[in-house]
mmCIF file of C-alpha atoms and ligand atoms in Angstrom:
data_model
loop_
_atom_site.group_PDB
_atom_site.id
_atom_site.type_symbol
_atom_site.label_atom_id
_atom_site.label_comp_id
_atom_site.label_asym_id
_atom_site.label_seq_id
_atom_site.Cartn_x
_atom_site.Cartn_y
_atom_site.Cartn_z
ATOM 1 C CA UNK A 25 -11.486 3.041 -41.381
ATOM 2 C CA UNK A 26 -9.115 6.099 -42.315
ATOM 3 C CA UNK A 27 -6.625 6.796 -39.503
ATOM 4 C CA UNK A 28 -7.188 3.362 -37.821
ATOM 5 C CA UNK A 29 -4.652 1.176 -39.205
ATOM 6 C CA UNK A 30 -2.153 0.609 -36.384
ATOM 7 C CA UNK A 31 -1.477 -2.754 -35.505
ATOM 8 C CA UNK A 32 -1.753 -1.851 -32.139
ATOM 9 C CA UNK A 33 -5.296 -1.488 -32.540
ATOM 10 C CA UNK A 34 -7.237 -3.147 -29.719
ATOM 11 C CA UNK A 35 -10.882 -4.952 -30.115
ATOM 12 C CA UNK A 36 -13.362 -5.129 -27.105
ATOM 13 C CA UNK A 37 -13.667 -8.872 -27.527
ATOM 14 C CA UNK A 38 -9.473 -9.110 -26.753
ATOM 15 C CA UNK A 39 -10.526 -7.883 -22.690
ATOM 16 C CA UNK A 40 -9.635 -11.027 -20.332
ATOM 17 C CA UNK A 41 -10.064 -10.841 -16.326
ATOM 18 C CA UNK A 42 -6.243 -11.486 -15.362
ATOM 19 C CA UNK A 43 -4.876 -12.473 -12.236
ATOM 20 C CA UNK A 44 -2.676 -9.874 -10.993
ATOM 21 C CA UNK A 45 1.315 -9.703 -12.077
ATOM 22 C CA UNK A 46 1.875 -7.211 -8.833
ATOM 23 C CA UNK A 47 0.155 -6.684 -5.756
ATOM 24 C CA UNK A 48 0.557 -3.856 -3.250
ATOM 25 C CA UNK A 49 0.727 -5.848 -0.013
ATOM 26 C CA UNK A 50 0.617 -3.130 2.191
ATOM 27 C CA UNK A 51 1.336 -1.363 4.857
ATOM 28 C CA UNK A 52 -1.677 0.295 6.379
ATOM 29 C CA UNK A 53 -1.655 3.873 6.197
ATOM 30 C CA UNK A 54 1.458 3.455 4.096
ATOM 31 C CA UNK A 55 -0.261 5.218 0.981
ATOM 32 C CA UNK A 56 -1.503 1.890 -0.318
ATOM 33 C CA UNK A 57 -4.699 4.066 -2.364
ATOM 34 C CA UNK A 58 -2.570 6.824 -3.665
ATOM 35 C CA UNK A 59 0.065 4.583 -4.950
ATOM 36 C CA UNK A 60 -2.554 2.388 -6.339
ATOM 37 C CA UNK A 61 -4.566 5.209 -8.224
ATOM 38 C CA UNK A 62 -1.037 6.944 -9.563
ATOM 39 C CA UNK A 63 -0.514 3.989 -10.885
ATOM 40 C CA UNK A 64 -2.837 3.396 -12.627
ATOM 41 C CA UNK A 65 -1.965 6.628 -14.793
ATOM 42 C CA UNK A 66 0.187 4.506 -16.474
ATOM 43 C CA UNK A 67 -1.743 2.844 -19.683
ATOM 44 C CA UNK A 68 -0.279 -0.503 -19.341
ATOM 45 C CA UNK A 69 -1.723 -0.862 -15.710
ATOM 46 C CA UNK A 70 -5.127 -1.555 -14.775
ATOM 47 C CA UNK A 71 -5.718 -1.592 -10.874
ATOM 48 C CA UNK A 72 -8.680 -3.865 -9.219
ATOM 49 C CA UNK A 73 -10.724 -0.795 -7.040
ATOM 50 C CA UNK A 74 -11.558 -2.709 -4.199
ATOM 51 C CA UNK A 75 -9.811 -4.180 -1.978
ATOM 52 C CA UNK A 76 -10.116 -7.803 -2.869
ATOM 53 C CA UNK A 77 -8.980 -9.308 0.670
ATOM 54 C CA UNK A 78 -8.247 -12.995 -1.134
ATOM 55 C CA UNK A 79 -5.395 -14.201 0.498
ATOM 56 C CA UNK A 80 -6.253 -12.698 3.834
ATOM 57 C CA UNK A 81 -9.533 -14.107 4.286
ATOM 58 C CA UNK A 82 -10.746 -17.619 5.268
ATOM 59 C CA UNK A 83 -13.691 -17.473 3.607
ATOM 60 C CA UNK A 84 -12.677 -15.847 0.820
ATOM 61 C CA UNK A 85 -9.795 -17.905 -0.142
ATOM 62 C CA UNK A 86 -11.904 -21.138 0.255
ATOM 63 C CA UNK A 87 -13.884 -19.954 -2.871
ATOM 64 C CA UNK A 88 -10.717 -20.348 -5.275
ATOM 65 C CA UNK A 89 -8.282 -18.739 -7.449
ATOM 66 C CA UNK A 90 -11.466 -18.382 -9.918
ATOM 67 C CA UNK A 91 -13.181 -16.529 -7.618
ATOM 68 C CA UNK A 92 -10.540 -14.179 -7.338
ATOM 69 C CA UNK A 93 -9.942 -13.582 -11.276
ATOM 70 C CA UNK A 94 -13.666 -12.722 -11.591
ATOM 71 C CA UNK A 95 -12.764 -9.995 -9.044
ATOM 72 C CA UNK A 96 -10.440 -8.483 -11.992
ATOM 73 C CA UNK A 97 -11.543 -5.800 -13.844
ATOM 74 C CA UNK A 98 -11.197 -6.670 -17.569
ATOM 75 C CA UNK A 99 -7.954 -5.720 -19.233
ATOM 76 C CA UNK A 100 -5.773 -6.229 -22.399
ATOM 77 C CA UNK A 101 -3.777 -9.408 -22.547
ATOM 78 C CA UNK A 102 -0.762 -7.033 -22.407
ATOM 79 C CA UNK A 103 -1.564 -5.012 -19.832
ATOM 80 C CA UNK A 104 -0.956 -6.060 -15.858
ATOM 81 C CA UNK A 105 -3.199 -6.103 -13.446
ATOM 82 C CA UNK A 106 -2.599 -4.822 -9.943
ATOM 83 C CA UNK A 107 -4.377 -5.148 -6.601
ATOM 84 C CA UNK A 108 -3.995 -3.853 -3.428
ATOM 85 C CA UNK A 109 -5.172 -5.549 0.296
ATOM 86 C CA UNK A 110 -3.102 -3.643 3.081
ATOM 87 C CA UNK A 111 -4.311 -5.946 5.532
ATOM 88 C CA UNK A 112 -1.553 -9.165 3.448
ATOM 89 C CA UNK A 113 1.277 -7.741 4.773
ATOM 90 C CA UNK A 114 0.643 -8.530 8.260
ATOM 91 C CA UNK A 115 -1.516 -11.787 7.868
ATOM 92 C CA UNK A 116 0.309 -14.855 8.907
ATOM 93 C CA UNK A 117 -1.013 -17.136 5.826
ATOM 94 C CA UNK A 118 -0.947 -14.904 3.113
ATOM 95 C CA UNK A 119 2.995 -15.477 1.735
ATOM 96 C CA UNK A 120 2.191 -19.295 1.080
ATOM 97 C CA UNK A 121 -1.049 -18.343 -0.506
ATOM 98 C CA UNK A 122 0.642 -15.606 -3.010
ATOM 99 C CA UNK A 123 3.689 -17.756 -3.344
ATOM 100 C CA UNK A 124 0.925 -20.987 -4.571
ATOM 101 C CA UNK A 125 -0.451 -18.575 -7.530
ATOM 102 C CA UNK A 126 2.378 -17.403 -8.883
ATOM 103 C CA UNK A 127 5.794 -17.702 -7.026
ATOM 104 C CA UNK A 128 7.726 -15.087 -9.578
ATOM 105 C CA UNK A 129 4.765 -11.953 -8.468
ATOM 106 C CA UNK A 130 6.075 -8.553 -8.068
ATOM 107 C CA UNK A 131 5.328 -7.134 -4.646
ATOM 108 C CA UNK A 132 4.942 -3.633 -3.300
ATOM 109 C CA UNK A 133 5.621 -2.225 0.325
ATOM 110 C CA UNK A 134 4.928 1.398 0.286
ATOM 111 C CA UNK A 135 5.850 2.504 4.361
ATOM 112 C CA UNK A 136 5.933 5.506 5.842
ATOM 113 C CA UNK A 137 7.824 6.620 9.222
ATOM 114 C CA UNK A 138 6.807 4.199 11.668
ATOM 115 C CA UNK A 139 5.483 6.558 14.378
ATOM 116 C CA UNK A 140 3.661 8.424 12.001
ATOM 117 C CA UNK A 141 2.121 5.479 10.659
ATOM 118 C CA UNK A 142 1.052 4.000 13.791
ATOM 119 C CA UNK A 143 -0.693 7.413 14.466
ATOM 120 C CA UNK A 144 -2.418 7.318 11.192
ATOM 121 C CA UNK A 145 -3.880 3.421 11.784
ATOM 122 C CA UNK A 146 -4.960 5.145 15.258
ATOM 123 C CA UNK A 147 -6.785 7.963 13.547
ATOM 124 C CA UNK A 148 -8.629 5.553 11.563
ATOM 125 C CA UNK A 149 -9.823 3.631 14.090
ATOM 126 C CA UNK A 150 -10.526 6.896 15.757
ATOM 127 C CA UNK A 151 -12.297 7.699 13.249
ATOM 128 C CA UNK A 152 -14.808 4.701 13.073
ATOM 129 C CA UNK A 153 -15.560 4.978 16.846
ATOM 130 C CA UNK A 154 -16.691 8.411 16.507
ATOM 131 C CA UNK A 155 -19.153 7.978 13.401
ATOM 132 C CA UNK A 156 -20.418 5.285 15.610
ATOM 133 C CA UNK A 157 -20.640 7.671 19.042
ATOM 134 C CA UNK A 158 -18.321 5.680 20.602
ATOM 135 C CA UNK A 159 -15.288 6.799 23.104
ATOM 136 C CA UNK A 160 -11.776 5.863 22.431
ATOM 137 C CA UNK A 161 -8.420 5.624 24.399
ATOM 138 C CA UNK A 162 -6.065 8.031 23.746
ATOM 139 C CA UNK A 163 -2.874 7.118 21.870
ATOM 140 C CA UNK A 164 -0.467 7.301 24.205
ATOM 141 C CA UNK A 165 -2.783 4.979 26.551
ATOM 142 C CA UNK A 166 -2.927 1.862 23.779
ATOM 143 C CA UNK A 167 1.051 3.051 22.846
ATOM 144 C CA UNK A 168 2.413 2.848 26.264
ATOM 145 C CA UNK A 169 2.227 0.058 28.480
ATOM 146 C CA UNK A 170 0.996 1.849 32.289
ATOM 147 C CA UNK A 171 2.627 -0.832 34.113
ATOM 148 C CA UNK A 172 5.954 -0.632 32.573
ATOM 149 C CA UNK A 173 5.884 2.808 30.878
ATOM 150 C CA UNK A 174 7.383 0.691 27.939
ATOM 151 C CA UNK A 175 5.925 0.982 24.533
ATOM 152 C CA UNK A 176 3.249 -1.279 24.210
ATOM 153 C CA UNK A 177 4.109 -4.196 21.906
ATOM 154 C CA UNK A 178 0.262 -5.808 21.932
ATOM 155 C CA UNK A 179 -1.145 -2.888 20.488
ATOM 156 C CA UNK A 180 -1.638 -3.614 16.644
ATOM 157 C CA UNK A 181 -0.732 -0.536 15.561
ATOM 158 C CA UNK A 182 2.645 -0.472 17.139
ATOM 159 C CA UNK A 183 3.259 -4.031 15.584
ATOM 160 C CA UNK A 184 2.070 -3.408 12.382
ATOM 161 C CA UNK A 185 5.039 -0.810 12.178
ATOM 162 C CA UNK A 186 7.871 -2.800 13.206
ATOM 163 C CA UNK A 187 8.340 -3.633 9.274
ATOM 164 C CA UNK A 188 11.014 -5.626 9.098
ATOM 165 C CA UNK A 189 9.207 -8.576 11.556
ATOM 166 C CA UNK A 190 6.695 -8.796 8.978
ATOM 167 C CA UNK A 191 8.950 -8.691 6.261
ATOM 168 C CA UNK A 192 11.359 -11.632 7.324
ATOM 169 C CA UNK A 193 8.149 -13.915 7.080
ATOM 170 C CA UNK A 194 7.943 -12.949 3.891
ATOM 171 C CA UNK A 195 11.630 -13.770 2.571
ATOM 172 C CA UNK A 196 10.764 -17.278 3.795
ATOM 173 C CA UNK A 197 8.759 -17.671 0.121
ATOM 174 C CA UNK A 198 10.245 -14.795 -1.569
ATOM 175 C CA UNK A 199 13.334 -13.474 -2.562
ATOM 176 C CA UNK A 200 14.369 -10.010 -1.900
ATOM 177 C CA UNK A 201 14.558 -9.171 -5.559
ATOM 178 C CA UNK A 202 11.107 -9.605 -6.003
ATOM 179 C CA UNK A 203 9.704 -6.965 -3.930
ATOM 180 C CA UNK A 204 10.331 -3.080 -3.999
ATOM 181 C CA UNK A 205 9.887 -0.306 -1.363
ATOM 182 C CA UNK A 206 7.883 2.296 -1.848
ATOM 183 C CA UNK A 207 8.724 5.747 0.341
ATOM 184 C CA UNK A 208 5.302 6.627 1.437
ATOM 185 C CA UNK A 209 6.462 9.812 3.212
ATOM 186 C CA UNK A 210 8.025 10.927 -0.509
ATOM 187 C CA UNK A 211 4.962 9.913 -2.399
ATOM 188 C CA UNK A 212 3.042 12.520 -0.371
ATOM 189 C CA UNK A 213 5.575 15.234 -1.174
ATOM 190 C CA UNK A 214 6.938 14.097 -4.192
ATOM 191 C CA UNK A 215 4.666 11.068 -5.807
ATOM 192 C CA UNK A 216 6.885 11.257 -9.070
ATOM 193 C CA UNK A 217 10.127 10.090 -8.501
ATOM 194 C CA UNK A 218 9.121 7.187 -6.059
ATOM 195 C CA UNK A 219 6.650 6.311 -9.267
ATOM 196 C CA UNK A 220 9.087 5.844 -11.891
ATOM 197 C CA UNK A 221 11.357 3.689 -9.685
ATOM 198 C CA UNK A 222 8.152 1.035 -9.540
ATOM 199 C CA UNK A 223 8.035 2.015 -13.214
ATOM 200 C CA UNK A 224 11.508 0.568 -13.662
ATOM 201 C CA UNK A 225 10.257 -2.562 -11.056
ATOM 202 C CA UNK A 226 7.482 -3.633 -12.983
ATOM 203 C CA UNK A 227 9.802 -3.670 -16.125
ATOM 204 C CA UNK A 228 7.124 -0.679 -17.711
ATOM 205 C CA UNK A 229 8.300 2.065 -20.300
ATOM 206 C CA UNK A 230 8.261 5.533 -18.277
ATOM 207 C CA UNK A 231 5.277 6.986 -18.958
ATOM 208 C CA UNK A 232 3.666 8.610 -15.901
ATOM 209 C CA UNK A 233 4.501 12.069 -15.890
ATOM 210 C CA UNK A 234 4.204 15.611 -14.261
ATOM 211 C CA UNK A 235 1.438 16.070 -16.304
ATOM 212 C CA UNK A 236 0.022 13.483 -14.358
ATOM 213 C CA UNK A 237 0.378 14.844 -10.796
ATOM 214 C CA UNK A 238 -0.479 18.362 -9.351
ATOM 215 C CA UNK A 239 -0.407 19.725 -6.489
ATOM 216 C CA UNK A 240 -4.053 20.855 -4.980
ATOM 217 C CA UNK A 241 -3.216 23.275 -2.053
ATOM 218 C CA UNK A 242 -6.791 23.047 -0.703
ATOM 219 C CA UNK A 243 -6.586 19.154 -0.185
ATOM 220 C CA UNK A 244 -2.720 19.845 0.914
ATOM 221 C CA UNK A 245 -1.925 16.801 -1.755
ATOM 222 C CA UNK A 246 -1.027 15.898 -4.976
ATOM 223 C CA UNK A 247 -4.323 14.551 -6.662
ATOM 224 C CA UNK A 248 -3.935 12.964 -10.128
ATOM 225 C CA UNK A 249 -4.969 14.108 -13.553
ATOM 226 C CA UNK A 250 -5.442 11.445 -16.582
ATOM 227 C CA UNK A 251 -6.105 14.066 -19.183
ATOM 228 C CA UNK A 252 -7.376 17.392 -20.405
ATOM 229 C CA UNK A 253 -10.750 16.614 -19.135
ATOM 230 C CA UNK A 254 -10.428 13.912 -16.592
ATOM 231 C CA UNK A 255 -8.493 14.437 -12.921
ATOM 232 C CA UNK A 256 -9.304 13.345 -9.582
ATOM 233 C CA UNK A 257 -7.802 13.583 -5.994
ATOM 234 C CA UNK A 258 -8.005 11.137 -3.190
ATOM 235 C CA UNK A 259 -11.503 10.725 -1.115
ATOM 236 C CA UNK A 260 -11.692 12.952 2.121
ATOM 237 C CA UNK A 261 -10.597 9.825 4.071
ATOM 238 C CA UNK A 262 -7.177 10.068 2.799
ATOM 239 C CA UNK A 263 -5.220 12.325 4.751
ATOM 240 C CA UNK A 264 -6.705 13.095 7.682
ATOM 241 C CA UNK A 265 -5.584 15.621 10.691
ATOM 242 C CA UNK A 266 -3.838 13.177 13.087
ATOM 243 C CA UNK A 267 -4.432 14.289 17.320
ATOM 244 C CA UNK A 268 -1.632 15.610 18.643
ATOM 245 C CA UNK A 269 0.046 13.333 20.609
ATOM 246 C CA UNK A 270 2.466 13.441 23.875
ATOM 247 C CA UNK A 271 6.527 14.290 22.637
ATOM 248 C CA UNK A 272 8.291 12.076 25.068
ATOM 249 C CA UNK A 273 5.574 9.517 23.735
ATOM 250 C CA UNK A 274 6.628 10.352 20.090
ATOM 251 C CA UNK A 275 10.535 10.039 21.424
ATOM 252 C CA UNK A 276 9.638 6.810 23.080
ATOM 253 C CA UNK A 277 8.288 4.937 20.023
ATOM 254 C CA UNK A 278 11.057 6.644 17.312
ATOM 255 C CA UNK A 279 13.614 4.887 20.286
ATOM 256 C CA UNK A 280 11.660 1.702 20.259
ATOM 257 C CA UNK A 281 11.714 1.445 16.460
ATOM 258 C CA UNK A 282 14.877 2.521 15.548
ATOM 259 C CA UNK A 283 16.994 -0.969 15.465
ATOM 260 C CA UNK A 284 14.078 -2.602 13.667
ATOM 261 C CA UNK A 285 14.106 0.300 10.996
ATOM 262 C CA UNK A 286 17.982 -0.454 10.537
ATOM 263 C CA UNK A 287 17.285 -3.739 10.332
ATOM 264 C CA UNK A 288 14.554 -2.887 7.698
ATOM 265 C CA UNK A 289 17.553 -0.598 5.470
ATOM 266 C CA UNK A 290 19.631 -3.520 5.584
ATOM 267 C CA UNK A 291 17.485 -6.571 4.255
ATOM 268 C CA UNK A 292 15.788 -3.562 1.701
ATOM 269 C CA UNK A 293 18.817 -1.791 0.581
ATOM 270 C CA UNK A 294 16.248 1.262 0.920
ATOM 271 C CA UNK A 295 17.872 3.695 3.231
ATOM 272 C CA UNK A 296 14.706 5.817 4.317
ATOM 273 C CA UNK A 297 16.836 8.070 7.357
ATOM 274 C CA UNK A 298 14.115 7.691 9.661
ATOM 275 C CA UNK A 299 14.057 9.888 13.341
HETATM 276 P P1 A3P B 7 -3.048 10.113 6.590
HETATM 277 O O1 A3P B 7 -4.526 10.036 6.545
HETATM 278 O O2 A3P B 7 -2.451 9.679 7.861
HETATM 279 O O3 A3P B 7 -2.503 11.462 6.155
HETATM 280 P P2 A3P B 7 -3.685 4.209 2.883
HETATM 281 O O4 A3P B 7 -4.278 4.472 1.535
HETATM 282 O O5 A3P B 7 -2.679 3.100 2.857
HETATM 283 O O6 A3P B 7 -4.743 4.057 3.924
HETATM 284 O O7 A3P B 7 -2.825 5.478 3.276
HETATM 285 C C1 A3P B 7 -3.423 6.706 3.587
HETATM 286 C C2 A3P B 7 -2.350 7.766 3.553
HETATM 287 O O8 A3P B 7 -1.987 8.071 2.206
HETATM 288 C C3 A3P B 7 -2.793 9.090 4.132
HETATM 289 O O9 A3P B 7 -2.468 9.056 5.504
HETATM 290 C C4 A3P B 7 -2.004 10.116 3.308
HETATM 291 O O10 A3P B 7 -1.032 10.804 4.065
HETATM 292 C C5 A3P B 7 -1.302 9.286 2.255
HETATM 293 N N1 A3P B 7 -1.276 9.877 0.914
HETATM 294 C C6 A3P B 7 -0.214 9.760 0.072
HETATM 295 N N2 A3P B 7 -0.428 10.429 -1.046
HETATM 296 C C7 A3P B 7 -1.661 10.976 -0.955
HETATM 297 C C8 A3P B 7 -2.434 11.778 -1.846
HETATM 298 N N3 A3P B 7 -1.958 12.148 -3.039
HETATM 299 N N4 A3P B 7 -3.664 12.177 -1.432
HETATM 300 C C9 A3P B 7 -4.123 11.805 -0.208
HETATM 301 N N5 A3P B 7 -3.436 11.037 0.667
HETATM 302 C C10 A3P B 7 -2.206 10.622 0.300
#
């Protein structure tokens, strides 16, 4: 056909389920969706829309790396595939399991402020109690420990924040090298920049651009647009109002988490100037 004689050309019948070449490990709250979905602007990514929850799941991983392709959404053989399952970063198993696929994977860690993170996680659980009619704690009840006044190192969502714990675990598969650090508090404000340094990561030509990203004042974020007639921002669940929650407590838990962030800088090399 006229005008159709690139060698690039691409035939349906070339589409392959491939196992992914990065995965977004986490964190929670971090801005796992919104760095997923942003990148997947870029044509030589394809993203997997659920979250598969392989590695972190008994049941699931029993069923086989097979099982897990056929979760992949079809791509070109030159394209990568990337998934996202916030829920790796903090599961015990799931470095061995990643590092038995494919022990030279690209991995992602998009964090945000600690505090504010551990607020977010709270919201969402928040969240699910009240659709269900349920009462919840307050924050600073599950933060703080009432016997000791001392931040409350049980509660999940203050653990799940103390990065560089979780991290260390994974440097006992992985070198450093191999994973990159995504500024969750920039992507909010300014999703670009922290894009094209994963961009340079995952060894891709620059090709997400402003074009890409604009700002919707009535959501309060960026949402994403693929083209003239396609553009979409982030379901309602994304970016919530977080409660307002006790200072000192906020002072307490920015105290509590500042020698782990440093630690966090150091093994990272990503300075993020934390409170
Ligand atoms: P909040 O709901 O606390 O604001 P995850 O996808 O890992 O659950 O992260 C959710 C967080 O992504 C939201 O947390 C929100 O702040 C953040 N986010 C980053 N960029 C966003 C965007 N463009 N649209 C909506 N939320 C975004």
């Amino acid at each position: 056909r006229k005008g159709n004689s690139s060698k690039e050309q691409v035939h349906l019948h070339d589409l392959v389920q491939q196992l992914p070449k990065a995965i977004i490990i986490g964190v929670r709250k971090g801005g796992t969706r919104a760095l997923l979905e942003m990148l997947n602007l870029h044509p030589a990514v394809v993203k997997a829309s659920q979250e598969i929850h392989f590695f972190d799941n008994d049941e699931n991983y029993a069923k086989g790396i097979d099982w897990y392709r056929k979760k992949m959404p079809f791509s070109y053989p030159q394209q990568i595939t990337i998934e996202k399952s916030p829920a790796y970063f903090i599961t015990e198993e799931v470095p061995e399991r990643i590092y038995k696929m494919n022990s030279s994977i690209k991995l992602l860690i998009i964090v945000r402020e600690p505090t504010t993170r551990a607020i977010s996680d709270y919201t969402q659980v928040l969240e699910g109690k009240e659709r269900k009619n349920k009462t919840y704690y307050k924050f600073e009840k599950l933060a703080i420990d009432p016997n000791t006044c001392e931040v409350n190192t049980k509660y999940k969502a203050v653990r799940t924040s103390i990065y560089t714990k979780h991290l260390e675990r994974w440097l006992k598969y992985f070198p450093i090298e191999q994973f990159h650090i995504v500024d969750g508090d920039r992507l909010i404000t300014e999703p670009l920049p922290e894009l094209q340094l994963v961009e340079k990561f995952l060894n891709l030509p620059p090709r997400i651009s402003q074009y890409n990203l604009y700002f919707n004042a009535t959501r309060g974020f960026y949402c994403l647009r693929f083209n003239i007639i396609f553009n979409k921002c982030l379901a309602g669940s994304k970016g919530r109002i977080h409660p307002e929650v006790d200072p000192s407590v906020i002072t307490k838990l920015r105290k509590f988490f500042h020698p782990f962030n440093q630690k966090f800088y150091q093994i990272t090399g990503r300075i993020l100037n934390w409170p």
